[in-house]
Short mmCIF file of C-alpha atoms and ligand atoms in Angstrom, two decimals:
data_model
loop_
_atom_site.label_atom_id
_atom_site.label_comp_id
_atom_site.label_asym_id
_atom_site.label_seq_id
_atom_site.Cartn_x
_atom_site.Cartn_y
_atom_site.Cartn_z
CA MET A 4 -73.96 -4.73 19.91
CA PRO A 5 -71.05 -2.36 18.62
CA LEU A 6 -68.63 -0.79 21.66
CA THR A 7 -68.04 3.14 21.42
CA VAL A 8 -64.18 3.80 20.94
CA ASN A 9 -63.00 5.92 23.96
CA ALA A 10 -64.41 9.51 23.01
CA ALA A 11 -62.20 11.19 25.36
CA LEU A 12 -58.93 10.36 23.27
CA ALA A 13 -56.66 13.55 23.28
CA GLY A 14 -56.92 15.61 19.76
CA LEU A 15 -59.80 13.77 18.48
CA GLU A 16 -61.52 16.67 16.41
CA SER A 17 -63.84 15.46 13.75
CA THR A 18 -62.86 16.52 10.63
CA PRO A 19 -66.61 17.42 8.77
CA SER A 20 -66.95 15.96 5.76
CA LEU A 21 -66.18 12.33 6.94
CA PRO A 22 -68.59 10.83 8.78
CA SER A 23 -68.32 8.79 12.28
CA LEU A 24 -68.22 5.20 11.70
CA ASP A 25 -69.98 2.89 13.92
CA ILE A 26 -66.77 0.00 14.78
CA ASP A 27 -67.19 -3.20 16.39
CA THR A 28 -63.93 -2.80 18.65
CA ARG A 29 -64.06 -6.42 19.92
CA LEU A 30 -63.19 -7.25 16.71
CA LEU A 31 -59.51 -5.75 16.93
CA SER A 32 -56.90 -8.11 18.12
CA ASP A 33 -54.02 -5.54 17.28
CA PRO A 34 -53.26 -2.82 19.50
CA ALA A 35 -52.03 -0.82 16.60
CA LEU A 36 -55.44 -0.55 14.86
CA LYS A 37 -57.20 0.72 18.16
CA PRO A 38 -55.83 4.63 17.54
CA VAL A 39 -56.67 4.40 14.05
CA ALA A 40 -60.23 2.86 15.04
CA ALA A 41 -60.73 5.65 17.41
CA LYS A 42 -59.94 8.29 14.76
CA LEU A 43 -62.48 6.89 12.29
CA ALA A 44 -64.93 6.64 15.31
CA HIS A 45 -64.46 10.11 15.17
CA GLY A 46 -64.88 11.59 11.68
CA GLN A 47 -61.13 12.25 11.79
CA ARG A 48 -58.52 11.78 8.33
CA LEU A 49 -55.85 9.13 8.81
CA ASP A 50 -52.25 10.04 8.49
CA ALA A 51 -49.39 8.30 7.27
CA GLU A 52 -48.76 6.70 10.59
CA ASP A 53 -52.21 5.13 10.51
CA GLY A 54 -51.62 3.58 6.80
CA LEU A 55 -48.86 2.09 8.09
CA ALA A 56 -50.16 0.02 11.29
CA LEU A 57 -53.10 -0.55 8.37
CA MET A 58 -50.82 -1.81 6.18
CA THR A 59 -48.62 -4.20 8.25
CA SER A 60 -51.12 -5.35 10.33
CA LYS A 61 -52.13 -8.96 10.40
CA ASP A 62 -55.22 -8.47 12.04
CA LEU A 63 -57.71 -9.58 9.25
CA LEU A 64 -60.96 -9.02 11.13
CA GLY A 65 -59.54 -5.72 12.72
CA LEU A 66 -58.64 -4.57 9.15
CA GLY A 67 -62.57 -5.55 7.94
CA ALA A 68 -64.11 -4.42 10.67
CA LEU A 69 -63.13 -1.08 9.85
CA ALA A 70 -63.08 -0.80 6.30
CA HIS A 71 -66.40 -2.49 6.24
CA ALA A 72 -67.61 0.53 8.54
CA ALA A 73 -65.84 2.45 6.22
CA ARG A 74 -67.62 1.09 2.67
CA LEU A 75 -71.22 1.20 4.79
CA ALA A 76 -70.70 4.62 5.31
CA LYS A 77 -70.15 5.30 1.66
CA ASN A 78 -71.92 2.65 0.02
CA GLY A 79 -73.97 0.74 2.16
CA LYS A 80 -74.65 -2.82 1.05
CA ALA A 81 -74.09 -1.68 -3.07
CA THR A 82 -72.03 -3.64 -5.36
CA HIS A 83 -71.27 -2.63 -8.74
CA TYR A 84 -70.22 -3.95 -12.19
CA VAL A 85 -70.33 -3.15 -15.18
CA LEU A 86 -71.03 -4.75 -18.93
CA ASN A 87 -67.48 -3.62 -20.59
CA ARG A 88 -64.68 -5.28 -23.05
CA GLN A 89 -61.11 -4.79 -22.42
CA ILE A 90 -59.19 -3.97 -26.15
CA ASN A 91 -55.51 -3.41 -25.53
CA TYR A 92 -54.66 -2.27 -29.21
CA SER A 93 -51.17 -3.05 -29.07
CA ASN A 94 -48.62 -4.53 -27.03
CA ILE A 95 -45.40 -2.74 -28.75
CA CYS A 96 -44.03 -0.41 -25.96
CA GLY A 97 -40.79 1.45 -25.68
CA ASN A 98 -40.80 2.09 -22.04
CA ARG A 99 -39.34 -1.52 -21.37
CA CYS A 100 -40.81 -2.04 -17.56
CA THR A 101 -39.42 -4.54 -15.28
CA PHE A 102 -42.83 -5.64 -14.14
CA CYS A 103 -44.86 -6.20 -17.72
CA ALA A 104 -44.61 -9.15 -19.50
CA PHE A 105 -47.39 -7.75 -21.88
CA TRP A 106 -44.79 -5.67 -24.23
CA ARG A 107 -42.90 -6.62 -27.15
CA GLU A 108 -40.33 -4.84 -29.38
CA LEU A 109 -41.79 -3.30 -32.52
CA ASP A 110 -40.45 -6.33 -34.82
CA GLY A 111 -40.76 -8.74 -31.28
CA GLU A 112 -42.10 -12.46 -31.07
CA GLY A 113 -45.76 -11.48 -30.71
CA ALA A 114 -45.98 -8.25 -31.25
CA TYR A 115 -49.11 -6.27 -32.75
CA LEU A 116 -50.78 -3.29 -33.34
CA LEU A 117 -54.60 -3.50 -34.18
CA SER A 118 -55.93 -1.26 -37.36
CA PRO A 119 -59.18 0.73 -36.09
CA GLN A 120 -60.76 -1.32 -37.99
CA GLU A 121 -59.54 -4.63 -36.17
CA ALA A 122 -60.36 -2.88 -32.67
CA ALA A 123 -63.97 -2.52 -34.12
CA ALA A 124 -64.69 -5.61 -35.12
CA LEU A 125 -63.23 -6.98 -31.75
CA ALA A 126 -65.75 -4.43 -30.20
CA ALA A 127 -68.65 -5.36 -32.42
CA GLU A 128 -68.38 -8.94 -31.66
CA HIS A 129 -71.04 -10.10 -29.35
CA PRO A 130 -73.80 -8.20 -30.14
CA GLU A 131 -76.42 -9.90 -27.62
CA MET A 132 -74.22 -8.32 -24.80
CA ASP A 133 -75.50 -4.54 -23.87
CA LEU A 134 -72.00 -3.23 -23.42
CA ALA A 135 -71.89 -0.02 -21.39
CA GLU A 136 -67.96 0.75 -21.68
CA LEU A 137 -64.96 -0.08 -23.81
CA HIS A 138 -61.91 -0.13 -21.98
CA VAL A 139 -59.35 0.70 -23.82
CA VAL A 140 -55.32 0.38 -23.08
CA GLY A 141 -52.03 -0.61 -25.19
CA SER A 142 -48.99 0.49 -24.56
CA CYS A 143 -45.97 3.76 -26.01
CA HIS A 144 -45.85 2.32 -29.04
CA PRO A 145 -42.75 4.13 -30.75
CA GLU A 146 -44.40 4.79 -33.99
CA MET A 147 -48.00 5.65 -34.07
CA GLY A 148 -49.28 9.32 -33.82
CA LEU A 149 -51.99 10.94 -32.56
CA ASP A 150 -54.34 10.44 -36.07
CA TYR A 151 -54.13 6.83 -35.19
CA TYR A 152 -55.47 7.19 -31.97
CA CYS A 153 -57.83 9.36 -32.83
CA GLU A 154 -59.16 6.92 -35.54
CA LEU A 155 -59.52 4.25 -32.91
CA LEU A 156 -61.86 5.85 -31.04
CA SER A 157 -64.04 6.88 -33.78
CA ALA A 158 -63.98 3.34 -35.00
CA LEU A 159 -64.81 1.78 -31.87
CA ALA A 160 -67.48 4.68 -31.23
CA SER A 161 -69.41 3.62 -34.38
CA ALA A 162 -69.03 -0.07 -33.76
CA ARG A 163 -70.52 0.44 -29.96
CA PRO A 164 -72.34 3.89 -30.17
CA LYS A 165 -73.89 3.44 -26.77
CA ALA A 166 -70.50 2.36 -24.95
CA THR A 167 -68.64 4.74 -23.34
CA LEU A 168 -64.86 5.02 -24.36
CA LYS A 169 -62.83 5.29 -21.59
CA ALA A 170 -59.72 5.03 -22.92
CA PHE A 171 -55.54 5.62 -22.19
CA THR A 172 -53.68 6.24 -18.96
CA PRO A 173 -52.56 9.21 -18.20
CA VAL A 174 -48.88 7.22 -19.62
CA GLU A 175 -50.07 7.05 -22.85
CA ILE A 176 -51.52 10.74 -22.53
CA GLU A 177 -48.14 12.02 -22.22
CA HIS A 178 -46.54 9.39 -24.78
CA PHE A 179 -48.94 10.89 -27.47
CA ALA A 180 -47.82 14.68 -26.69
CA HIS A 181 -44.49 13.96 -26.61
CA LYS A 182 -44.62 12.02 -29.74
CA GLU A 183 -46.56 14.65 -31.37
CA GLY A 184 -44.69 17.76 -29.94
CA ILE A 185 -47.86 19.28 -28.13
CA SER A 186 -49.30 19.71 -25.21
CA THR A 187 -51.09 17.15 -22.98
CA THR A 188 -54.06 19.37 -22.97
CA GLU A 189 -54.47 19.73 -26.62
CA VAL A 190 -53.82 15.76 -26.86
CA PHE A 191 -57.02 15.52 -24.71
CA GLU A 192 -58.85 18.20 -26.93
CA ARG A 193 -58.19 15.71 -30.01
CA LEU A 194 -59.29 12.81 -28.07
CA MET A 195 -62.26 14.23 -26.80
CA LYS A 196 -63.42 15.41 -30.25
CA ALA A 197 -62.46 11.92 -31.17
CA GLY A 198 -65.17 10.21 -28.49
CA LEU A 199 -63.02 10.28 -25.03
CA LYS A 200 -65.37 10.18 -22.33
CA ALA A 201 -63.45 8.55 -19.33
CA MET A 202 -60.07 7.42 -18.68
CA PRO A 203 -59.05 4.22 -16.89
CA GLY A 204 -56.06 4.07 -14.00
CA GLY A 205 -53.69 2.55 -15.02
CA GLY A 206 -49.49 3.15 -15.04
CA ALA A 207 -49.31 5.00 -11.92
CA GLU A 208 -47.74 1.59 -10.43
CA VAL A 209 -46.19 2.90 -7.17
CA PHE A 210 -45.20 6.83 -6.96
CA SER A 211 -41.80 6.07 -4.94
CA PRO A 212 -38.93 7.42 -7.00
CA ARG A 213 -36.73 4.57 -5.95
CA VAL A 214 -39.27 1.99 -7.21
CA ARG A 215 -39.77 3.81 -10.64
CA ALA A 216 -35.82 4.14 -11.42
CA GLU A 217 -35.77 0.45 -10.59
CA LEU A 218 -38.37 -0.91 -12.86
CA CYS A 219 -39.97 1.48 -14.85
CA PRO A 220 -37.51 3.70 -15.20
CA SER A 221 -38.64 5.59 -18.61
CA LYS A 222 -41.94 5.69 -17.50
CA THR A 223 -43.59 9.14 -16.95
CA SER A 224 -42.80 10.41 -13.00
CA GLY A 225 -45.60 10.02 -10.48
CA GLU A 226 -45.62 13.90 -10.32
CA ARG A 227 -46.36 13.99 -14.35
CA TRP A 228 -48.99 11.00 -13.75
CA LEU A 229 -50.63 12.98 -11.30
CA ALA A 230 -51.10 16.28 -12.64
CA ILE A 231 -52.18 14.89 -16.05
CA SER A 232 -55.10 13.28 -14.58
CA GLY A 233 -55.95 16.52 -12.99
CA GLN A 234 -55.89 18.15 -16.44
CA ALA A 235 -58.37 15.44 -17.18
CA HIS A 236 -60.29 16.31 -14.14
CA ALA A 237 -60.30 19.68 -14.81
CA LEU A 238 -61.90 19.28 -18.50
CA GLY A 239 -64.87 17.24 -17.38
CA LEU A 240 -63.27 13.42 -17.51
CA PRO A 241 -63.93 11.39 -14.95
CA THR A 242 -60.58 8.93 -14.45
CA ASN A 243 -59.50 6.07 -12.45
CA ALA A 244 -56.83 5.49 -10.25
CA THR A 245 -54.60 2.21 -9.47
CA MET A 246 -51.64 1.12 -7.63
CA LEU A 247 -49.22 -1.84 -8.74
CA TYR A 248 -48.21 -3.75 -5.46
CA GLY A 249 -46.13 -7.02 -4.58
CA HIS A 250 -42.91 -6.28 -5.73
CA ILE A 251 -40.49 -4.57 -4.61
CA GLU A 252 -42.21 -1.58 -3.17
CA THR A 253 -41.99 -1.29 1.26
CA PRO A 254 -45.16 -0.58 3.40
CA ALA A 255 -44.60 2.78 3.43
CA GLU A 256 -44.02 3.31 -0.33
CA ARG A 257 -47.65 1.87 -0.70
CA VAL A 258 -48.98 4.58 2.26
CA GLU A 259 -46.86 7.53 0.10
CA HIS A 260 -48.38 6.34 -2.77
CA LEU A 261 -52.03 6.15 -1.90
CA LEU A 262 -52.11 9.50 0.07
CA ALA A 263 -50.55 11.55 -3.00
CA LEU A 264 -53.67 10.39 -4.86
CA ARG A 265 -55.81 11.64 -1.78
CA ASP A 266 -54.22 15.06 -2.36
CA GLN A 267 -54.82 15.25 -5.62
CA GLN A 268 -58.25 14.16 -5.20
CA ASP A 269 -58.97 17.23 -2.73
CA LEU A 270 -57.09 19.06 -5.42
CA SER A 271 -59.17 17.76 -8.67
CA GLY A 272 -61.78 15.82 -7.41
CA GLY A 273 -62.19 13.53 -10.71
CA PHE A 274 -61.31 9.98 -9.38
CA SER A 275 -64.26 7.67 -9.30
CA ALA A 276 -62.42 4.52 -8.48
CA PHE A 277 -59.19 3.15 -6.78
CA ILE A 278 -58.03 -0.34 -8.26
CA PRO A 279 -55.17 -1.88 -6.76
CA LEU A 280 -53.44 -4.38 -8.82
CA ALA A 281 -51.68 -7.22 -7.13
CA PHE A 282 -48.78 -7.79 -9.29
CA HIS A 283 -48.29 -11.15 -11.45
CA PRO A 284 -44.58 -11.87 -11.79
CA GLU A 285 -44.60 -15.38 -14.71
CA ASN A 286 -42.41 -14.10 -17.37
CA THR A 287 -41.48 -10.52 -16.07
CA GLY A 288 -38.04 -9.35 -15.23
CA LEU A 289 -39.24 -10.39 -11.67
CA ASN A 290 -40.31 -14.27 -12.29
CA GLU A 291 -38.31 -15.11 -8.87
CA ARG A 292 -40.77 -13.32 -6.72
CA ALA A 293 -43.48 -15.04 -4.83
CA ARG A 294 -46.96 -13.73 -5.69
CA THR A 295 -49.12 -11.96 -3.44
CA THR A 296 -50.76 -13.52 -0.69
CA GLY A 297 -54.48 -13.21 0.36
CA LEU A 298 -53.65 -11.44 3.64
CA ASP A 299 -51.57 -8.80 1.70
CA ASP A 300 -54.20 -8.53 -0.86
CA LEU A 301 -57.32 -8.01 1.60
CA ARG A 302 -55.02 -5.89 3.41
CA VAL A 303 -54.78 -3.41 0.37
CA ILE A 304 -58.08 -2.99 -0.20
CA ALA A 305 -58.80 -2.38 3.42
CA THR A 306 -56.11 -0.29 3.83
CA SER A 307 -57.19 1.81 0.41
CA ARG A 308 -60.98 2.61 2.02
CA LEU A 309 -59.98 3.65 4.87
CA LEU A 310 -56.87 5.89 3.47
CA LEU A 311 -58.91 7.40 0.31
CA ASP A 312 -62.01 8.88 2.38
CA ASN A 313 -62.19 11.20 -1.09
CA PHE A 314 -62.44 8.31 -3.48
CA PRO A 315 -66.20 6.90 -4.02
CA HIS A 316 -65.55 3.71 -5.46
CA ILE A 317 -62.72 0.99 -4.56
CA LYS A 318 -62.87 -1.99 -6.97
CA ALA A 319 -61.56 -5.56 -6.43
CA TYR A 320 -60.19 -6.50 -9.69
CA TRP A 321 -61.57 -10.18 -10.19
CA VAL A 322 -58.85 -10.58 -12.81
CA MET A 323 -56.27 -10.28 -10.63
CA LEU A 324 -57.60 -11.53 -6.97
CA GLY A 325 -59.17 -14.31 -8.44
CA PRO A 326 -63.08 -13.84 -8.54
CA LYS A 327 -63.18 -16.14 -4.88
CA LEU A 328 -60.91 -13.40 -3.18
CA ALA A 329 -62.91 -10.63 -4.72
CA GLN A 330 -66.15 -11.77 -3.26
CA VAL A 331 -64.34 -11.79 -0.01
CA ALA A 332 -63.02 -8.41 -0.68
CA LEU A 333 -66.59 -7.08 -0.75
CA ASN A 334 -66.28 -7.10 3.13
CA PHE A 335 -62.61 -5.72 3.29
CA GLY A 336 -63.79 -2.14 1.59
CA ALA A 337 -64.28 -2.93 -1.92
CA ASP A 338 -67.59 -1.73 -3.37
CA ASP A 339 -67.21 -2.74 -7.47
CA LEU A 340 -66.34 -5.83 -9.27
CA ASP A 341 -65.46 -4.08 -12.69
CA GLY A 342 -66.94 -6.02 -15.06
CA THR A 343 -67.52 -8.91 -17.85
CA ILE A 344 -64.05 -7.76 -19.20
CA VAL A 345 -64.22 -10.52 -22.55
CA GLU A 346 -60.43 -10.70 -23.48
CA GLU A 347 -57.82 -9.33 -20.76
CA ARG A 348 -54.47 -9.91 -21.93
CA ILE A 349 -52.11 -7.79 -19.70
CA THR A 350 -52.45 -10.11 -16.42
CA HIS A 351 -52.92 -13.19 -18.35
CA THR A 352 -49.49 -12.43 -20.33
CA ALA A 353 -48.10 -12.51 -16.63
CA GLY A 354 -49.67 -15.82 -15.33
CA ALA A 355 -52.85 -15.24 -14.53
CA THR A 356 -55.25 -18.52 -14.06
CA THR A 357 -58.04 -16.75 -14.24
CA ALA A 358 -61.08 -17.10 -16.73
CA LYS A 359 -60.63 -14.06 -19.77
CA GLY A 360 -64.15 -13.05 -18.76
CA MET A 361 -66.75 -13.42 -16.84
CA THR A 362 -70.62 -13.59 -17.43
CA GLU A 363 -72.96 -10.93 -15.77
CA GLU A 364 -75.16 -14.04 -14.18
CA GLU A 365 -71.50 -15.19 -12.25
CA LEU A 366 -71.00 -11.01 -11.40
CA ARG A 367 -74.28 -10.92 -10.02
CA HIS A 368 -73.83 -14.51 -8.06
CA LEU A 369 -70.57 -13.37 -6.55
CA ILE A 370 -72.45 -10.06 -5.14
CA THR A 371 -75.80 -11.79 -3.87
CA SER A 372 -74.28 -15.01 -2.79
CA ALA A 373 -71.88 -12.80 -0.28
CA GLY A 374 -75.21 -10.78 1.16
CA PHE A 375 -74.93 -7.30 -0.92
CA VAL A 376 -77.10 -5.54 -3.48
CA PRO A 377 -75.47 -5.79 -7.23
CA VAL A 378 -75.94 -2.57 -9.04
CA ARG A 379 -75.54 -2.70 -13.28
CA ARG A 380 -73.42 0.72 -13.57
CA ASP A 381 -72.28 2.80 -16.54
CA SER A 382 -68.99 4.42 -16.39
CA PHE A 383 -69.78 6.92 -14.29
CA TYR A 384 -71.44 4.78 -11.67
CA ARG A 385 -75.11 5.79 -12.74
CA SER A 386 -77.39 2.54 -11.87
CA LEU A 387 -78.32 0.95 -15.02
CA GLU A 388 -80.80 -1.75 -12.63
CA GLN A 389 -84.19 -1.92 -14.15
CA ASP A 390 -86.73 -1.42 -10.73
O1 V47 B 412 -50.77 -0.28 -16.12
C1 V47 B 412 -48.58 -4.30 -15.49
C2 V47 B 412 -50.28 -3.23 -14.26
C3 V47 B 412 -52.39 -2.40 -15.19
C4 V47 B 412 -48.20 -6.50 -14.29
O2 V47 B 412 -59.22 1.72 -14.47
C5 V47 B 412 -49.86 -5.57 -13.95
O3 V47 B 412 -60.87 0.88 -14.07
C6 V47 B 412 -50.07 -7.21 -12.07
O4 V47 B 412 -54.64 -0.49 -15.24
N1 V47 B 412 -49.04 -7.88 -13.15
C7 V47 B 412 -53.25 -2.57 -16.39
N2 V47 B 412 -50.28 -5.92 -12.88
C8 V47 B 412 -54.61 -2.68 -15.85
C9 V47 B 412 -55.35 -1.40 -15.25
C10 V47 B 412 -56.76 -1.96 -14.96
C11 V47 B 412 -57.26 -2.54 -14.68
C12 V47 B 412 -58.63 -2.85 -14.58
C13 V47 B 412 -59.40 -1.68 -13.90
C14 V47 B 412 -58.77 -0.19 -14.31
C15 V47 B 412 -59.91 1.01 -13.99
C16 V47 B 412 -57.34 -0.47 -14.78
O5 V47 B 412 -51.91 -3.40 -14.95
C17 V47 B 412 -51.23 -1.68 -15.87
C18 V47 B 412 -50.11 -1.60 -14.82
O6 V47 B 412 -50.15 -0.96 -13.77
N3 V47 B 412 -49.44 -4.15 -14.80
N4 V47 B 412 -48.19 -5.98 -15.43
C19 V47 B 412 -48.28 -7.58 -13.63
N5 V47 B 412 -46.73 -8.31 -13.98
#
């Protein structure tokens, strides 16, 4: 039977909107996690100090006990996945981020830009798959104007009328606005007319100005990334959020990133899912760095679930974690495995050894064999299960 955390600890007033979590404290061996457990048991919001205790703990079972309690309170045993396809329309990018192996110069070897018709042909492949979502991201192309992106969306919508167009990161939106000399709101209005319905969460990296100055000085700032996400929410577009971890960032910078996302979600409320992205170093400017460890991957998932109390979903992105660790992550706070993907390019250029796609059967097997309940979903987390 779960033990009750000492209710008499000073200052533990509960936050009305947060549930009191049922935690088995016998699983906690790191004393630093005990005050965190006490707060969670009393429905209290965690702060930066708690986040740091979680983000630096080596008590894997303790982290799992806390994050799993939060997961069960939010999503029960439901584990989501989507029949989706990724389309990377171009790798030609002026930002030249050090951690990215995908980008190419305009006339560099391997540089490409898909025409709207070529992208539509990719979307139409595998007609037997009932795709619910097209996940469309690319680069900050130095030459293309907004007409191209609108035509791209229209062509994709014609090729797959039933699929939701989840396209472009806040970084791309900002770039389109600069290139066109218009506001990001105007960019959104044009793209929404062309079929934009939701946005993925890439480009957030780590918000720390120190990290951005070193790894991606040309990229949109963290403040702008958050503000543009907020604009999307105000226009009714749900978006996601990510954090690229396992390079030069400190545990404190990870925690700051998560708390900045939580603050933005308090303000604008439109984030659906958070996706931690494990850094893959091959073919990047940081290729001497080691890959992330299993402990760190699970710790980031668990800490995210606990700090982001206002995010409905946490994704274990199997492409970056590998399917086996993604399955384990379902017991560490994650309730979504992303999807079939079909063809992933960004992480595979940086040395990912996972498959490029997964079948629905494989996804359901990962979920059910771990004792969870599979929920095929659309981009808005509505269940598509036939019952
Ligand atoms: O924006 C770049 C990151 C992102 C590397 O919103 C790298 O549903 C690891 O954002 N190693 C693209 N990561 C992926 C992404 C995403 C994936 C799945 C679902 C969703 C969603 C979003 O990958 C980029 C960048 O942050 N990235 N280089 C690398 N070497």
